mmCIF file with all atom_site columns, C-alpha atoms in Angstrom:
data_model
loop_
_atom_site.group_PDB
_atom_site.id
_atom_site.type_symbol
_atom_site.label_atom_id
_atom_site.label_alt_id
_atom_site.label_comp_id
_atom_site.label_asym_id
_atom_site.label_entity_id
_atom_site.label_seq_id
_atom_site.pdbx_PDB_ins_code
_atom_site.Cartn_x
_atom_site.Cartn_y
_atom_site.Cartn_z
_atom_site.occupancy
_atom_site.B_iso_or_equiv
_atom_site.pdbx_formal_charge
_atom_site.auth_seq_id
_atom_site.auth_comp_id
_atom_site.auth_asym_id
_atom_site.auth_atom_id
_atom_site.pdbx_PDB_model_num
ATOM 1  C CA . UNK K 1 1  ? 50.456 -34.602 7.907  1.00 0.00 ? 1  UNK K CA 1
ATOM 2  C CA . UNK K 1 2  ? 48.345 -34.338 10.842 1.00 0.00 ? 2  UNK K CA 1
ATOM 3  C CA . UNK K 1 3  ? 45.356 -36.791 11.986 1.00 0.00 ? 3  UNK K CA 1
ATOM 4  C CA . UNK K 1 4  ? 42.396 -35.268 12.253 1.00 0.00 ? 4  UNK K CA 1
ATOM 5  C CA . UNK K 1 5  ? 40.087 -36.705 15.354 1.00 0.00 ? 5  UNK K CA 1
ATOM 6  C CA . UNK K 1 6  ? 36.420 -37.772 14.223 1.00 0.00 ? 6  UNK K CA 1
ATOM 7  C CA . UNK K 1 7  ? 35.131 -34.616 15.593 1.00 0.00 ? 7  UNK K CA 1
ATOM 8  C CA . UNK K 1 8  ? 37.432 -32.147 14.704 1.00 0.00 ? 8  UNK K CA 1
ATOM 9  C CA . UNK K 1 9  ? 37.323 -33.529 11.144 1.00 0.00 ? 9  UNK K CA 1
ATOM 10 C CA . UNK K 1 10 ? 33.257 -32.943 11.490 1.00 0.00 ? 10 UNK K CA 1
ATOM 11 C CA . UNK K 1 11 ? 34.271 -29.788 12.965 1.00 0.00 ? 11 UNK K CA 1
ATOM 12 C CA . UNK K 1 12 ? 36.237 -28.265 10.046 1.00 0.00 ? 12 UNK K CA 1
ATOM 13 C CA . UNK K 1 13 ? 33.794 -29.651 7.627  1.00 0.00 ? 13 UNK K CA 1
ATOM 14 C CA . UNK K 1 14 ? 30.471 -27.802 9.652  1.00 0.00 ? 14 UNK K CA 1
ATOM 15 C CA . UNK K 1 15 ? 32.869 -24.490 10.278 1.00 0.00 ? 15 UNK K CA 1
ATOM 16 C CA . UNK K 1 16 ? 33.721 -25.033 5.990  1.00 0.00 ? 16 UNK K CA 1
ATOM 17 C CA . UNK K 1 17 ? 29.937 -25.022 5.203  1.00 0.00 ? 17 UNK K CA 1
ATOM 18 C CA . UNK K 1 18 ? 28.948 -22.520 7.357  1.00 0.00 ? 18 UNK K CA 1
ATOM 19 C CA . UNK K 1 19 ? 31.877 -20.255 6.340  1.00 0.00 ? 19 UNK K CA 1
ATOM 20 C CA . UNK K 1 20 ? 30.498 -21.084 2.483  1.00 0.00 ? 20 UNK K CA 1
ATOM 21 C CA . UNK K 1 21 ? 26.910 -20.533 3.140  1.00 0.00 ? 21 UNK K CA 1
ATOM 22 C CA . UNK K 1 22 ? 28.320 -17.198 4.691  1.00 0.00 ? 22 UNK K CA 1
ATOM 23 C CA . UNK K 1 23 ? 29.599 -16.142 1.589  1.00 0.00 ? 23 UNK K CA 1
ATOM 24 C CA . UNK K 1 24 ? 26.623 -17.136 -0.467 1.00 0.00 ? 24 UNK K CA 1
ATOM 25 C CA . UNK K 1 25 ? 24.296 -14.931 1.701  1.00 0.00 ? 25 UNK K CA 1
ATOM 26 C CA . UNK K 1 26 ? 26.729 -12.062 1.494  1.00 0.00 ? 26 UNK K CA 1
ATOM 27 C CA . UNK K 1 27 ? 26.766 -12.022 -2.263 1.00 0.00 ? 27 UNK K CA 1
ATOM 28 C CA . UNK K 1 28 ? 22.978 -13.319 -3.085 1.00 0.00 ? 28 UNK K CA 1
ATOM 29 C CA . UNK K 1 29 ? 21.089 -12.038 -0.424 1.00 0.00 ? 29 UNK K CA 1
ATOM 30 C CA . UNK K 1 30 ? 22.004 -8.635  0.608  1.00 0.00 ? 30 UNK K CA 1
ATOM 31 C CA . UNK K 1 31 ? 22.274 -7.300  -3.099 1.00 0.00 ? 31 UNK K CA 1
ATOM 32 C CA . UNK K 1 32 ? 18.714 -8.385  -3.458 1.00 0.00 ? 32 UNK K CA 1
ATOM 33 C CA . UNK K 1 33 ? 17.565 -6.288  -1.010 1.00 0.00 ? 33 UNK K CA 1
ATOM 34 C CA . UNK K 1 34 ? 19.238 -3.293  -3.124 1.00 0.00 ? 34 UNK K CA 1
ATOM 35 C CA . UNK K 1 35 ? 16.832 -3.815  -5.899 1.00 0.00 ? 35 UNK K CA 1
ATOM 36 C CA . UNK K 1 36 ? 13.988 -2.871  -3.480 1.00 0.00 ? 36 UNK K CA 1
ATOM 37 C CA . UNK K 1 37 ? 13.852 0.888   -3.682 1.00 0.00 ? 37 UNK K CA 1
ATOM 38 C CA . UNK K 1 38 ? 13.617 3.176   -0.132 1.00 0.00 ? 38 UNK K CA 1
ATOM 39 C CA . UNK K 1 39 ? 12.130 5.794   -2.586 1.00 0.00 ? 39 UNK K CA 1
ATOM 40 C CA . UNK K 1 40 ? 8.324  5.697   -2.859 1.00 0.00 ? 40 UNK K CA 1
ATOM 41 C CA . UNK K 1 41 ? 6.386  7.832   -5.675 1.00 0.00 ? 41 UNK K CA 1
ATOM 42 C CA . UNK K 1 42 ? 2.851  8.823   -4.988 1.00 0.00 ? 42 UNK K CA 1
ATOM 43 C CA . UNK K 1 43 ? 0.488  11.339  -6.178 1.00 0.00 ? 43 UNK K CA 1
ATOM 44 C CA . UNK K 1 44 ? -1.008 13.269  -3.145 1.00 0.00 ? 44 UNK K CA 1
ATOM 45 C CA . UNK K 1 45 ? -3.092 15.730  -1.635 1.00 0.00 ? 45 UNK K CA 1
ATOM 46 C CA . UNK K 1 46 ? -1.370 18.677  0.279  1.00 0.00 ? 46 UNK K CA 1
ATOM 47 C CA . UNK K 1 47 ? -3.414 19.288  3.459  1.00 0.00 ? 47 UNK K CA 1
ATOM 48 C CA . UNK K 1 48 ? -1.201 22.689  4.245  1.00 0.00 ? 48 UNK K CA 1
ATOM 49 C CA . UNK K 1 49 ? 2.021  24.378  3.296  1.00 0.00 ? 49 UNK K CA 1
ATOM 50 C CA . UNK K 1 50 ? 3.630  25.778  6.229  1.00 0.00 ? 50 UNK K CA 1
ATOM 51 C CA . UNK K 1 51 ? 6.783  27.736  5.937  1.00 0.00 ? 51 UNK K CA 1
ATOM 52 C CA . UNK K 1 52 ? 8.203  25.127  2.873  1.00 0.00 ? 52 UNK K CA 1
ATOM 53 C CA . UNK K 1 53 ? 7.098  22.310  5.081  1.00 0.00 ? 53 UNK K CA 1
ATOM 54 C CA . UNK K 1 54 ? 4.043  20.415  2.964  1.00 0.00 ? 54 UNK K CA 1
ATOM 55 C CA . UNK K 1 55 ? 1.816  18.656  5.110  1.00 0.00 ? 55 UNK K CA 1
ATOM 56 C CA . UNK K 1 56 ? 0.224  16.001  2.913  1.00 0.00 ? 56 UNK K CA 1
ATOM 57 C CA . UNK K 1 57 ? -2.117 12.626  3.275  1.00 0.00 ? 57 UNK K CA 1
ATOM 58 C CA . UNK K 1 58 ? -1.097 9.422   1.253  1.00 0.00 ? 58 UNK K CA 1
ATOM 59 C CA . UNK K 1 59 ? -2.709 6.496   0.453  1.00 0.00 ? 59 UNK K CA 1
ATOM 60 C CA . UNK K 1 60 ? -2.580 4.725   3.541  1.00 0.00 ? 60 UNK K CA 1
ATOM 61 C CA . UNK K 1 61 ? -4.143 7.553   5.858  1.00 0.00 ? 61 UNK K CA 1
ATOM 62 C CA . UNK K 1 62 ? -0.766 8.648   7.509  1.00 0.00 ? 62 UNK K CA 1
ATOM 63 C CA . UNK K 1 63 ? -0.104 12.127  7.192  1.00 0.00 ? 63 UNK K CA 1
ATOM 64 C CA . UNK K 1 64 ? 3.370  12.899  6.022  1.00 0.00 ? 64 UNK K CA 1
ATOM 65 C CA . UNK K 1 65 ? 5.745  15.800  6.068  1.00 0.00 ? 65 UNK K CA 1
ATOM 66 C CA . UNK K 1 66 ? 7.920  16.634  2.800  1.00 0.00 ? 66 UNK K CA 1
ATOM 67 C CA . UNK K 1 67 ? 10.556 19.148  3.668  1.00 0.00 ? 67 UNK K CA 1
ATOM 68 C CA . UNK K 1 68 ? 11.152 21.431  0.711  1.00 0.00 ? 68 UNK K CA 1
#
């Protein structure tokens, strides 16, 4: 069996837990940001209608274009 040196034994243990937190991010974190939908759902007013293009204003003063 090989010695380990004081630093590369702190070395492997620091690579170990950053290689573990890793996979806890990859499998906590990023599927919690797939319960938060892209879709939003809002009733609104539809300034014009040009050509199947609906120009319309939301909630938050922004007119938006829905592409039909």
């Amino acid at each position: 069996m090989v010695e380990l040196s004081f630093g590369k034994k702190y070395g492997l243990i620091f690579g170990g837990a950053l290689a573990l937190a890793g996979i806890v991010v990859a499998t906590v974190v990023f599927p919690f940001w797939n319960l938060i939908r892209e879709d939003v759902y809002e009733e609104v007013v539809i300034l014009n209608n040009d050509d199947g293009i609906c120009f319309v204003e939301t909630d938050d003063k922004v007119p938006k274009q829905i592409k039909n």
